[in-house]
Amino acid sequence: MRWLIKSAVIVDPLSSHHGQTKDILIEDGIIKTIKSKISDGKAEKINFADLHVSPGFVDLKANFREPGNEYKEGIWNGLDAAAKGGFTHVVSMPDTTPPIAGRADVEYLLRRSNGHTVQLHPAAAMSAQLKGKQLSEMFDMQQGGAVFFTDNAPVERTELMKRALEYANNFGAVIASLPCDADLNGKGVVHEGTTSTQNGLKGIPVLSETIRLMRDIALLKYTGGKLHVLLVSSAEGVELIRKAKKDGAQITCAVSANHLYFNDAALEDFDANLKVMPPLRSESDRKALVKAVKDGVIDAICSDHQPEDVEHKNKEFEQASFGIGAIEHTFSAALHAGLTVEQCIQALAISPREVLNIPYEGIEEGSNVDLVLYNPNESHQVVKDNLVSRAWNNPYIGKTMKGAIYGVFREDSSLIF
Amino acid sequence: MGQLSTRHLIGIKDLTKEDIELIFKTADEFKEVINRPIKKVPSLRDTTIANLFFENSTRTRLSFELAEKRLSADVVNFSASSSSVKKGETLIDTVNNILAMKVDMVVMRHPDPGAAKFLSERVKTVIVNAGDGTHEHPTQALLDAFSIREKLGADFKGRKVAIVGDIMHSRVAISNIYCLQKLGAEVMVVGPSTMIPKNIESLGVKVSNSLMDALNWCDVANMLRIQLERQGDDKDVAFFPSLREYTMLYGLDKEKLNSLDKKITIMHPGPINRGIEISSDVADSDQSIILNQVENGVAIRMAVLYLLAGSLGRN
């Protein structure tokens, strides 16, 4: 298949064409030519106004609810939605039903997603069956294709966390944590702040995140392992990670686009679609998160896609499930948070590739195709019927968002919207 | 008579000062009515009101029911223990089923904060919040302020009210803060820091951990009920070690009251734990307006129901 991308602004800090407007000719999954003007009668032409092209986005945290709850999304549909969000790689979380806790589970996911434009990268359980008691067979799962190991939930046993960091380091594997203290979270449902007080909702203090981060960073320094923090939500959390990086610990972290866009004041009207874990924090936390993306303390912006159906969300706030399902708006939310296009590309495409060790050579002639086509300046209103994801819990519906994704290319496969 | 600025009564937060004063004026008239030998008026004849109580309540429910009956409304009662909720029906379905039987207004008590708002956005009826978890309990705040007005006069400016006890788990506290502030009063919350929300200052209240400091400061002390289940169990860490110690620190008795160089007014939303947050001799003293609160509760609820029924296009 031959494609000719016409006059696209190349945004890729690793490319020698960075910042230039070029035509790009693609054939059989390889970038053939990059030139100011290419004519090719046989190639399928791609022509959009104000077209930009960057390396495809990499999502470090999403859940497609398969196996177990396919009706909420499903892998194939979830990957379609990811493509609509500009992603060409997605890490799926292991807390499915049953969990991704053995090599056969990992291989099942890879088989199910095989052939899709978007590459699925399974993360697998850190503890056996996600029970938080014993180690899982991490080496075997890594051989099967698991990219890192996490319970995607608070790890209450300190000894287990220590052993996991030590053990995984034997074969260079990364442990990923969701830093919150279940004890301090209690029955909390929102950030402990003005809104929780006004609305009489139980609060989750920032302390829950910082106490757990302090523990995990101390364990990381002790063990010399590798840790990826799946989500950081607070200014204090950012500072702890900044210091740990400065101290030389092998730590990376991500923030969800939702935490860059919303703060806890948005929950004033008890919108259960904004109920998420960790909770949306205060405006000063939100600003600190945006700043940390800009200065690189936060490596990556992820979707934290957690699709839910109407029955789990359209109910009394305390009874509604946690999670936001908005993988299609990750880039738009990041733009609205005040990040430049280049800062978005760094946090959505470049740094997360480093976290996952995905080899990447930049948009150059002869390199493998792995691209997203978009226009950061086009605005559109989010309409439920136009969404690809099945998620009912999308708080961006009705909002006018800038940043339109036109399509993704990976190897010899493409999806154009 | 005027109209409220809202269609539902979800919380005091949504009311204006004018709304509150209109409710008080209307309640003045109804209070006169319920002290007549014939206590009933035909205002809500042919209006059907459902009292939906998804959480136990005796006095709030009784007070609403009396208010409804004195207004000649038809009343149906629903309580969660005898309901389909336990069979897994959603709140929206439960209420829509009841509304399908041609009910005009819903008075709801629910354990989840935000439940009344949630419902008001999803079903077509007038909702009166009779307490939604730890969020708001607007009619309680209205009757509390109405009782202060009756005792100390209509001008709330500079009036100092201390709310004492478990602020964190209290819908009465939040609604009272909003209501008293809108009327111009100053509010202090008092209790052990384990039961005061971290960010309560953002509501513009003073915070104290000393009962005596608060008593010396205030004109009115509203003693909240200590919920006995807050003592915790094997699973949860308790908010205070024992009732005995709570009473030592925050219980109001005659000795503390008499040590003040002024006469303050004592309130309690009920039901009282005698000898715990308030001693019997204080509760029954002439400084206490606890039973006036109960009486005013019926008049306030009549006023709220009457004013909200205006939007039904019936009177």
XYZ file of C-alpha atoms in Angstrom:
732
model
C 0.000 0.000 0.000
C 1.299 3.425 -0.977
C 0.303 6.624 0.754
C 1.252 10.201 0.063
C 0.815 12.571 2.982
C 0.610 16.088 1.539
C 2.182 19.161 3.143
C 2.301 18.092 6.760
C 4.086 19.914 9.566
C 6.449 17.325 11.048
C 6.494 17.573 14.846
C 9.130 15.126 16.071
C 12.120 16.279 18.123
C 14.045 13.159 16.991
C 13.574 13.923 13.293
C 15.867 16.015 11.134
C 12.675 17.433 9.557
C 11.308 18.669 12.876
C 9.241 21.813 12.455
C 9.237 21.654 8.652
C 6.300 21.244 6.275
C 6.911 18.300 3.944
C 5.269 15.669 1.779
C 5.799 12.109 3.024
C 5.603 9.048 0.830
C 4.915 5.753 2.559
C 5.183 2.309 1.006
C 4.692 -1.077 2.661
C 5.136 0.267 6.126
C 8.329 2.190 5.394
C 8.812 5.925 4.950
C 10.188 6.085 1.397
C 10.651 9.784 0.801
C 10.350 13.039 2.674
C 10.505 16.087 0.431
C 9.062 19.533 0.049
C 7.001 18.320 -2.899
C 6.363 14.749 -4.026
C 4.151 13.739 -6.951
C 3.024 10.148 -7.175
C 0.021 9.247 -9.303
C -0.331 5.766 -7.823
C -0.235 6.669 -4.144
C -3.364 7.279 -2.096
C -3.228 10.966 -1.203
C -3.882 12.342 2.238
C -4.835 15.977 2.242
C -6.045 17.850 5.292
C -5.929 21.523 6.132
C -3.227 22.440 8.659
C -2.061 18.828 8.762
C 0.521 17.843 11.382
C 2.329 14.543 11.676
C 4.115 13.064 14.693
C 5.143 9.664 15.971
C 2.009 7.773 17.064
C 1.005 8.324 20.680
C 1.807 5.732 23.347
C -0.729 5.198 26.155
C 0.799 3.776 29.324
C -2.504 3.043 31.070
C -5.817 1.870 29.680
C -8.312 -0.853 30.434
C -10.510 -2.342 27.748
C -12.385 -4.660 30.163
C -11.614 -7.787 28.163
C -11.734 -10.543 29.179
C -14.752 -10.417 31.469
C -16.663 -7.218 30.786
C -16.493 -6.892 27.021
C -19.826 -5.054 26.968
C -18.093 -2.029 28.508
C -15.559 -1.757 25.660
C -13.708 -4.851 24.425
C -10.188 -4.977 23.041
C -10.922 -4.402 19.372
C -13.324 -1.529 19.972
C -10.984 -0.100 22.589
C -8.085 -0.124 20.131
C -10.300 1.582 17.532
C -11.061 4.283 20.107
C -7.364 4.526 20.952
C -6.596 5.130 17.276
C -9.198 7.899 17.270
C -7.216 9.363 20.144
C -4.022 9.243 18.057
C -2.448 6.265 19.804
C -0.494 3.565 18.007
C 0.566 1.752 21.205
C -1.508 1.055 24.299
C -0.545 -0.650 27.549
C -3.521 -2.558 28.935
C -3.981 -3.023 32.677
C -4.170 -6.534 34.132
C -7.245 -6.083 36.343
C -9.676 -7.836 34.037
C -11.923 -10.766 34.916
C -10.061 -13.074 35.190
C -6.880 -11.015 35.651
C -3.874 -11.110 33.331
C -1.819 -13.172 35.734
C -0.083 -15.878 33.675
C 1.707 -16.230 30.369
C -1.350 -17.722 28.679
C -3.327 -14.605 29.593
C -0.658 -12.337 28.107
C -0.530 -14.381 24.922
C -4.322 -14.345 24.706
C -4.341 -10.538 24.669
C -1.647 -10.415 22.013
C -3.557 -12.912 19.883
C -6.848 -11.030 20.318
C -5.283 -7.736 19.289
C -3.129 -9.122 16.475
C -3.714 -7.345 13.174
C -4.960 -4.084 14.633
C -3.236 -0.858 13.611
C -2.741 -0.086 17.285
C -0.259 -2.331 19.083
C -1.509 -3.653 22.410
C 1.134 -4.093 25.106
C -0.172 -6.146 28.022
C 0.856 -5.182 31.528
C 0.554 -8.204 33.799
C -0.147 -8.852 37.453
C 2.666 -8.164 39.896
C 1.151 -10.385 42.569
C -0.247 -13.837 41.923
C -3.863 -13.460 40.729
C -3.707 -9.775 41.820
C -4.267 -10.899 45.384
C -1.468 -8.813 46.829
C 0.102 -11.732 48.688
C 2.688 -13.595 46.575
C 4.750 -12.804 43.474
C 3.400 -13.702 40.040
C 5.497 -15.492 37.419
C 6.876 -12.263 36.070
C 9.741 -13.721 34.078
C 7.547 -16.121 32.184
C 5.028 -13.377 31.445
C 7.796 -11.059 30.291
C 8.913 -13.774 27.875
C 5.318 -13.924 26.673
C 5.232 -10.196 25.964
C 4.218 -8.427 29.173
C 5.754 -4.940 29.257
C 5.627 -4.284 32.980
C 4.072 -5.605 36.166
C 1.479 -3.966 38.326
C -1.566 -4.733 40.437
C -3.103 -1.427 39.296
C -4.254 -1.082 42.892
C -2.685 -0.173 46.230
C -0.068 -2.738 47.305
C -0.628 -2.918 51.033
C 2.145 -5.366 51.880
C 5.447 -3.534 52.033
C 7.405 -6.775 51.945
C 5.670 -7.801 48.709
C 6.537 -4.475 47.062
C 10.135 -4.832 48.151
C 10.420 -8.411 46.862
C 8.743 -7.489 43.567
C 11.202 -4.646 42.911
C 14.128 -6.902 43.831
C 12.939 -9.910 41.854
C 11.853 -8.069 38.686
C 15.235 -6.390 38.540
C 16.851 -9.813 37.897
C 15.564 -9.655 34.341
C 15.285 -5.913 33.924
C 11.537 -5.753 34.380
C 9.725 -2.642 35.554
C 7.274 -2.644 38.454
C 4.437 -0.142 38.135
C 2.579 1.195 41.126
C -0.601 3.109 41.811
C 0.458 5.082 44.840
C -2.385 5.340 47.298
C -2.836 4.046 50.806
C -6.038 2.028 51.024
C -6.230 2.664 54.747
C -6.086 6.441 54.347
C -8.377 6.331 51.315
C -10.943 4.605 53.495
C -14.331 5.007 51.904
C -13.278 8.271 50.279
C -14.730 9.118 46.888
C -13.282 12.551 46.034
C -10.246 14.691 46.821
C -10.220 15.912 50.416
C -10.708 19.629 49.855
C -13.277 22.361 49.597
C -15.608 20.363 47.373
C -15.595 17.286 49.580
C -16.482 19.486 52.553
C -19.230 21.390 50.754
C -20.750 18.288 49.259
C -20.451 16.147 52.345
C -18.482 13.550 50.399
C -15.769 11.490 52.031
C -12.365 12.820 51.077
C -9.180 11.136 49.924
C -6.246 13.188 51.224
C -3.147 13.927 49.159
C -1.411 12.268 52.104
C -2.635 8.926 50.787
C -0.501 9.428 47.672
C 2.551 10.946 49.322
C 2.853 8.354 52.085
C 2.779 5.549 49.554
C 5.183 7.300 47.190
C 7.613 7.866 50.050
C 7.516 4.170 50.872
C 7.897 3.028 47.277
C 10.741 5.455 46.574
C 12.537 4.262 49.704
C 12.058 0.661 48.589
C 13.259 1.553 45.107
C 16.452 3.092 46.439
C 17.015 0.114 48.711
C 16.450 -2.497 46.000
C 17.921 -0.664 43.024
C 14.982 -1.789 40.885
C 12.896 0.064 38.329
C 9.600 1.728 39.165
C 6.995 3.355 36.994
C 4.322 5.364 38.811
C 1.134 4.764 36.838
C -0.542 7.993 37.957
C 0.582 10.940 40.002
C -2.137 13.374 41.007
C -0.708 15.971 43.371
C 1.903 18.731 43.613
C 3.496 16.975 46.588
C 3.654 13.713 44.655
C 5.431 15.492 41.806
C 7.997 16.922 44.218
C 8.748 13.493 45.677
C 9.329 12.083 42.201
C 11.425 15.089 41.197
C 13.690 14.487 44.167
C 13.883 10.733 43.584
C 14.950 11.335 39.979
C 17.555 13.810 41.133
C 18.840 11.221 43.599
C 19.360 8.841 40.698
C 16.520 6.399 41.356
C 15.193 4.603 38.278
C 11.731 6.051 38.417
C 9.317 7.253 35.731
C 5.776 8.488 36.061
C 2.645 9.459 34.187
C -0.370 11.671 34.691
C -3.795 11.181 33.175
C -5.008 13.865 30.781
C -8.126 14.122 32.946
C -6.042 15.332 35.871
C -4.485 17.982 33.628
C -7.893 19.202 32.463
C -10.198 19.009 35.472
C -9.875 19.952 39.121
C -12.042 18.931 42.065
C -14.274 21.990 41.727
C -15.791 20.240 38.695
C -17.402 17.783 41.131
C -19.553 20.442 42.733
C -22.650 19.047 41.046
C -21.919 15.420 41.977
C -21.077 14.381 38.400
C -20.257 10.692 38.830
C -18.479 10.704 35.464
C -15.708 12.645 37.189
C -15.358 10.129 40.006
C -11.929 8.648 39.437
C -9.029 7.148 41.419
C -6.794 8.917 42.287
C -9.357 11.705 42.594
C -9.252 14.968 40.652
C -7.238 17.248 42.918
C -7.220 20.976 43.632
C -6.468 23.679 41.082
C -2.983 24.198 42.540
C -2.296 20.475 42.156
C -3.554 20.589 38.579
C -1.267 23.504 37.781
C 1.700 21.698 39.351
C 0.960 18.633 37.201
C 0.900 20.717 34.012
C 4.148 22.377 34.999
C 5.747 18.997 35.759
C 4.842 17.758 32.273
C 6.479 20.864 30.833
C 9.685 20.428 32.797
C 9.818 16.669 32.239
C 9.430 15.427 35.827
C 6.258 13.769 34.599
C 7.370 11.590 31.709
C 4.096 10.718 30.097
C 0.465 11.683 29.684
C -1.812 8.660 29.620
C -5.526 8.232 28.977
C -6.254 6.161 32.098
C -9.151 4.883 30.020
C -11.623 3.080 32.269
C -14.792 2.558 30.271
C -18.012 1.973 32.181
C -21.577 1.403 31.081
C -24.580 3.460 32.111
C -25.575 1.100 34.934
C -22.279 1.578 36.755
C -22.223 5.354 36.451
C -25.758 6.747 36.274
C -26.385 6.300 39.970
C -25.897 7.954 43.343
C -22.352 9.332 43.561
C -21.045 7.069 46.314
C -22.406 4.009 44.574
C -21.069 4.825 41.111
C -17.890 3.081 39.927
C -14.598 4.929 39.723
C -13.182 5.778 36.297
C -13.295 8.050 33.267
C -13.435 6.594 29.766
C -12.167 9.229 27.372
C -9.211 7.801 25.451
C -10.288 9.760 22.382
C -9.696 13.117 24.092
C -6.290 12.636 25.717
C -4.464 14.910 23.282
C -7.235 17.530 23.283
C -7.347 17.642 27.086
C -3.568 18.083 27.210
C -3.752 20.979 24.723
C -6.497 22.632 26.757
C -4.383 22.294 29.886
C -1.981 24.774 28.321
C 0.683 22.484 26.869
C 2.213 23.354 23.519
C 1.998 20.852 20.675
C 5.659 19.996 21.159
C 5.209 19.427 24.878
C 2.260 17.160 24.117
C 4.286 15.174 21.584
C 7.113 14.778 24.073
C 4.767 13.424 26.761
C 2.477 11.435 24.477
C 4.935 10.003 21.982
C 8.613 10.388 22.833
C 9.000 9.816 26.592
C 6.504 6.932 26.895
C 8.446 5.101 24.150
C 11.481 5.372 26.395
C 9.514 4.058 29.377
C 8.477 1.022 27.318
C 11.798 0.694 25.473
C 10.070 0.846 22.101
C 12.900 1.410 19.592
C 12.337 4.639 17.719
C 14.451 6.333 15.082
C 12.427 9.466 14.275
C 10.460 10.415 11.168
C 13.168 9.829 8.551
C 13.441 8.259 5.121
C 13.793 4.495 5.549
C 12.295 4.324 9.030
C 9.318 2.184 10.005
C 5.946 3.846 9.836
C 4.445 4.720 13.221
C 2.565 7.994 12.817
C -0.369 10.071 13.901
C -1.987 12.679 11.639
C -3.719 15.565 13.342
C -4.547 19.218 13.459
C -3.985 20.825 16.868
C -5.928 23.942 15.888
C -9.212 22.472 14.718
C -11.999 22.677 17.288
C -14.928 20.357 17.465
C -17.778 19.735 19.827
C -17.688 16.291 21.441
C -20.885 14.498 20.420
C -21.733 11.177 21.984
C -22.928 9.592 18.753
C -19.622 10.327 17.044
C -17.515 8.557 19.654
C -15.881 5.246 18.878
C -15.520 4.112 22.488
C -18.478 2.454 24.144
C -17.677 4.246 27.395
C -20.692 5.996 28.867
C -18.471 7.806 31.354
C -17.030 10.514 29.144
C -17.052 13.915 30.882
C -15.957 15.746 27.712
C -19.268 15.149 25.945
C -20.809 18.489 25.063
C -17.543 20.391 25.402
C -15.820 22.071 22.485
C -12.303 20.675 22.291
C -9.397 21.664 20.089
C -7.167 19.081 18.495
C -8.554 16.777 15.803
C -7.017 13.383 15.027
C -7.198 12.477 11.328
C -5.652 9.039 11.419
C -2.862 6.706 12.506
C -0.356 4.573 10.598
C 1.667 1.710 11.985
C 3.699 -0.585 9.782
C 1.491 -1.447 6.811
C -1.752 -0.711 8.549
C -3.719 2.475 8.883
C -6.953 3.972 10.182
C -8.126 7.256 8.660
C -11.041 9.133 10.185
C -47.371 35.420 48.304
C -43.993 35.376 46.559
C -42.172 32.537 44.897
C -38.947 30.708 45.602
C -36.062 31.012 43.160
C -35.765 27.216 42.939
C -38.108 24.482 41.796
C -36.747 21.925 44.258
C -35.326 22.184 47.740
C -32.025 20.341 47.394
C -29.874 22.407 49.710
C -29.597 25.773 51.413
C -26.666 26.467 49.093
C -29.153 27.002 46.241
C -31.375 29.453 48.174
C -31.093 33.216 48.270
C -31.510 35.272 51.423
C -34.864 36.401 50.024
C -35.941 32.759 49.614
C -35.107 32.073 53.245
C -36.980 35.140 54.442
C -39.981 34.219 52.321
C -39.991 30.739 53.872
C -39.845 32.329 57.351
C -42.746 34.692 56.623
C -44.817 31.841 55.275
C -43.909 29.709 58.278
C -45.032 32.518 60.608
C -48.506 32.183 59.158
C -48.531 28.408 59.319
C -47.280 28.466 62.876
C -50.310 30.538 63.741
C -52.471 27.963 61.936
C -51.117 24.942 63.799
C -51.802 26.623 67.110
C -55.499 26.989 66.297
C -58.012 24.442 67.513
C -58.529 23.394 63.896
C -55.031 22.916 62.576
C -55.744 22.131 58.976
C -55.798 24.301 55.845
C -56.873 23.193 52.362
C -53.809 24.584 50.560
C -52.539 21.296 49.108
C -55.831 19.522 48.644
C -55.600 17.126 45.730
C -51.805 17.158 45.858
C -50.160 13.813 46.503
C -46.823 13.732 48.276
C -44.626 10.669 48.649
C -42.252 10.489 51.597
C -39.401 8.281 50.441
C -37.143 7.316 53.285
C -34.177 5.233 52.220
C -32.672 5.669 55.653
C -34.216 5.447 59.088
C -35.770 8.567 60.496
C -38.529 9.037 63.003
C -38.878 12.710 63.725
C -38.090 14.205 60.330
C -40.521 11.857 58.721
C -43.203 12.478 61.320
C -42.682 16.218 61.004
C -43.016 16.133 57.212
C -46.046 13.882 57.411
C -47.770 16.206 59.864
C -46.914 19.221 57.723
C -48.356 17.496 54.665
C -51.518 16.469 56.464
C -52.072 19.926 57.913
C -51.930 21.226 54.345
C -54.556 18.601 53.360
C -52.196 16.795 50.985
C -52.615 13.101 50.308
C -49.617 11.301 51.758
C -47.943 8.022 50.931
C -44.959 6.657 52.809
C -42.208 4.456 51.546
C -39.317 3.124 53.537
C -36.308 1.228 52.312
C -36.683 -1.644 54.750
C -39.983 -2.668 53.194
C -39.059 -1.791 49.655
C -37.777 -3.108 46.400
C -34.441 -1.331 46.892
C -33.123 -4.412 48.587
C -34.119 -6.405 45.522
C -31.702 -4.349 43.444
C -33.991 -1.758 41.866
C -32.215 1.515 41.033
C -33.217 4.774 42.680
C -34.461 6.225 39.385
C -36.656 3.179 38.752
C -38.032 3.194 42.280
C -39.009 6.836 42.076
C -40.369 6.620 38.547
C -42.530 3.692 39.612
C -43.976 5.748 42.415
C -44.454 8.747 40.148
C -46.292 6.558 37.639
C -48.973 6.262 40.309
C -49.466 10.032 39.906
C -47.554 11.466 42.813
C -46.940 15.228 42.631
C -44.051 15.822 45.023
C -41.331 13.711 46.589
C -39.779 14.205 50.003
C -36.642 12.099 50.177
C -34.186 11.013 52.837
C -31.256 9.073 51.389
C -27.896 7.890 52.786
C -25.833 9.108 49.779
C -24.630 12.708 49.470
C -25.960 14.199 46.245
C -28.861 11.745 45.929
C -31.508 14.492 45.955
C -29.691 16.491 43.290
C -29.140 13.341 41.256
C -32.831 12.573 41.335
C -33.941 16.127 40.596
C -31.972 16.014 37.361
C -33.443 12.723 36.244
C -37.106 12.502 37.196
C -39.948 14.881 36.540
C -41.216 15.929 39.916
C -40.555 18.411 42.705
C -37.947 17.054 45.125
C -37.638 18.108 48.742
C -34.420 16.930 50.330
C -35.068 15.560 53.813
C -31.371 14.786 54.279
C -28.915 13.284 51.783
C -26.139 11.498 53.626
C -23.562 13.914 54.999
C -24.432 16.625 52.472
C -27.438 18.803 53.372
C -30.564 18.771 55.498
C -32.140 22.052 54.414
C -35.403 21.990 56.366
C -33.476 21.349 59.583
C -31.298 24.406 58.968
C -34.368 26.493 58.157
C -36.166 25.466 61.326
C -33.004 26.059 63.362
C -32.609 29.590 62.010
C -36.341 30.195 62.362
C -36.110 29.195 66.024
C -33.158 31.546 66.604
C -35.135 34.329 64.916
C -38.075 33.626 67.186
C -35.938 33.705 70.305
C -33.461 36.495 69.527
C -35.128 38.559 66.806
C -35.045 38.790 63.030
C -31.719 40.586 62.678
C -28.991 37.966 62.367
C -26.216 40.446 61.719
C -23.418 39.934 64.232
C -25.240 37.004 65.810
C -22.747 34.308 66.828
C -23.664 30.637 66.523
C -21.429 27.732 67.578
C -22.104 24.287 66.121
C -20.631 21.676 68.419
C -19.751 18.034 67.848
C -19.349 15.728 64.880
C -19.112 18.275 62.058
C -17.625 15.811 59.597
C -20.578 13.452 59.478
C -23.247 16.084 59.884
C -25.599 17.284 57.182
C -27.097 19.596 59.791
C -23.780 21.428 60.174
C -23.289 22.153 56.458
C -26.858 23.346 55.921
C -26.735 25.440 59.097
C -23.488 27.088 58.027
C -24.960 28.117 54.675
C -28.246 29.262 56.164
C -26.834 31.302 59.035
C -24.211 32.930 56.842
C -26.776 33.927 54.234
C -28.760 35.588 56.990
C -25.674 37.462 58.206
C -24.691 35.467 61.294
C -21.184 34.309 62.203
C -20.571 30.600 62.632
C -17.980 28.645 64.566
C -17.603 24.886 64.393
C -16.346 23.146 67.495
C -15.280 19.587 68.114
C -12.355 17.181 68.126
C -10.187 17.697 65.023
C -10.854 14.077 64.039
C -14.452 15.089 63.353
C -13.897 18.457 61.681
C -13.298 18.397 57.907
C -9.832 19.636 56.963
C -11.062 22.422 54.707
C -14.022 23.707 56.649
C -12.421 27.184 56.916
C -13.034 27.545 53.196
C -16.721 27.902 54.047
C -15.883 31.026 56.022
C -16.391 29.602 59.507
C -14.230 29.835 62.586
C -12.867 26.567 63.935
C -12.180 25.674 67.546
C -11.344 22.552 69.483
C -12.295 24.063 72.825
C -15.896 23.968 73.971
C -15.344 26.649 76.600
C -13.787 29.061 74.086
C -16.774 28.526 71.824
C -19.314 29.009 74.602
C -17.635 32.220 75.647
C -17.783 33.450 72.053
C -21.299 32.496 71.021
C -24.889 33.662 71.514
C -26.285 30.288 70.484
C -24.808 26.804 70.842
C -26.196 24.090 68.593
C -25.182 20.767 70.131
C -25.039 18.050 67.476
C -25.928 14.491 68.236
C -22.978 12.147 68.571
C -23.709 9.162 66.418
C -22.886 6.202 68.532
C -21.639 4.207 65.536
C -18.746 6.682 65.113
C -17.004 4.865 67.929
C -15.769 2.441 65.279
C -15.520 -1.303 65.259
C -12.810 -3.833 64.501
C -12.570 -2.651 60.892
C -12.492 1.130 61.215
C -10.464 3.306 63.536
C -12.761 5.275 65.858
C -12.932 9.070 65.798
C -12.688 9.298 69.575
C -11.768 6.751 72.244
C -14.930 6.630 74.348
C -18.195 8.447 74.973
C -16.963 9.155 78.461
C -14.002 11.095 77.152
C -16.128 12.820 74.496
C -18.452 14.056 77.218
C -15.526 15.269 79.290
C -14.307 17.382 76.372
C -17.439 18.381 74.460
C -20.450 17.527 76.612
C -22.438 20.574 77.737
C -23.561 20.512 81.378
C -24.952 23.022 83.817
C -21.593 23.666 85.404
C -20.044 24.803 82.109
C -23.132 26.813 81.244
C -23.231 28.567 84.628
C -19.554 29.488 84.416
C -20.357 31.871 81.536
C -21.062 35.500 82.294
C -24.033 35.548 79.903
C -27.095 33.511 79.057
C -26.684 31.679 75.756
C -29.383 29.828 73.839
C -29.062 26.051 73.557
C -30.245 24.051 70.556
C -30.120 20.417 69.496
C -31.428 18.840 66.275
C -32.414 15.686 68.160
C -32.653 12.953 69.043
C -30.723 13.811 72.195
C -28.206 11.517 73.837
C -28.870 12.767 77.345
C -25.747 12.830 79.449
C -23.462 12.609 76.433
C -23.397 15.757 74.287
C -25.867 17.522 76.545
C -26.892 16.957 80.158
C -30.546 16.685 81.117
C -30.556 19.841 83.225
C -29.264 21.845 80.255
C -31.638 20.249 77.755
C -34.614 20.966 79.994
C -33.488 24.442 81.103
C -35.150 27.717 80.117
C -32.132 28.474 77.921
C -32.945 25.482 75.747
C -35.215 25.911 72.713
C -35.059 22.260 71.690
C -38.811 21.660 71.784
C -39.479 24.954 69.995
C -37.287 23.633 67.212
C -39.508 20.575 66.925
C -42.663 22.660 66.857
C -41.203 25.051 64.290
C -40.167 22.091 62.156
C -43.771 21.449 61.194
C -44.426 25.112 60.319
C -41.212 25.373 58.263
C -41.990 22.186 56.345
C -45.510 23.391 55.668
C -44.056 26.612 54.297
C -41.532 24.809 52.082
C -44.100 22.378 50.688
C -46.633 25.146 50.144
C -44.153 27.381 48.307
C -42.746 24.586 46.147
C -46.231 23.385 45.270
C -46.663 26.765 43.592
C -44.632 25.456 40.681
C -47.127 22.624 40.191
C -49.573 25.195 38.878
C -52.222 24.324 41.419
C -52.448 27.259 43.756
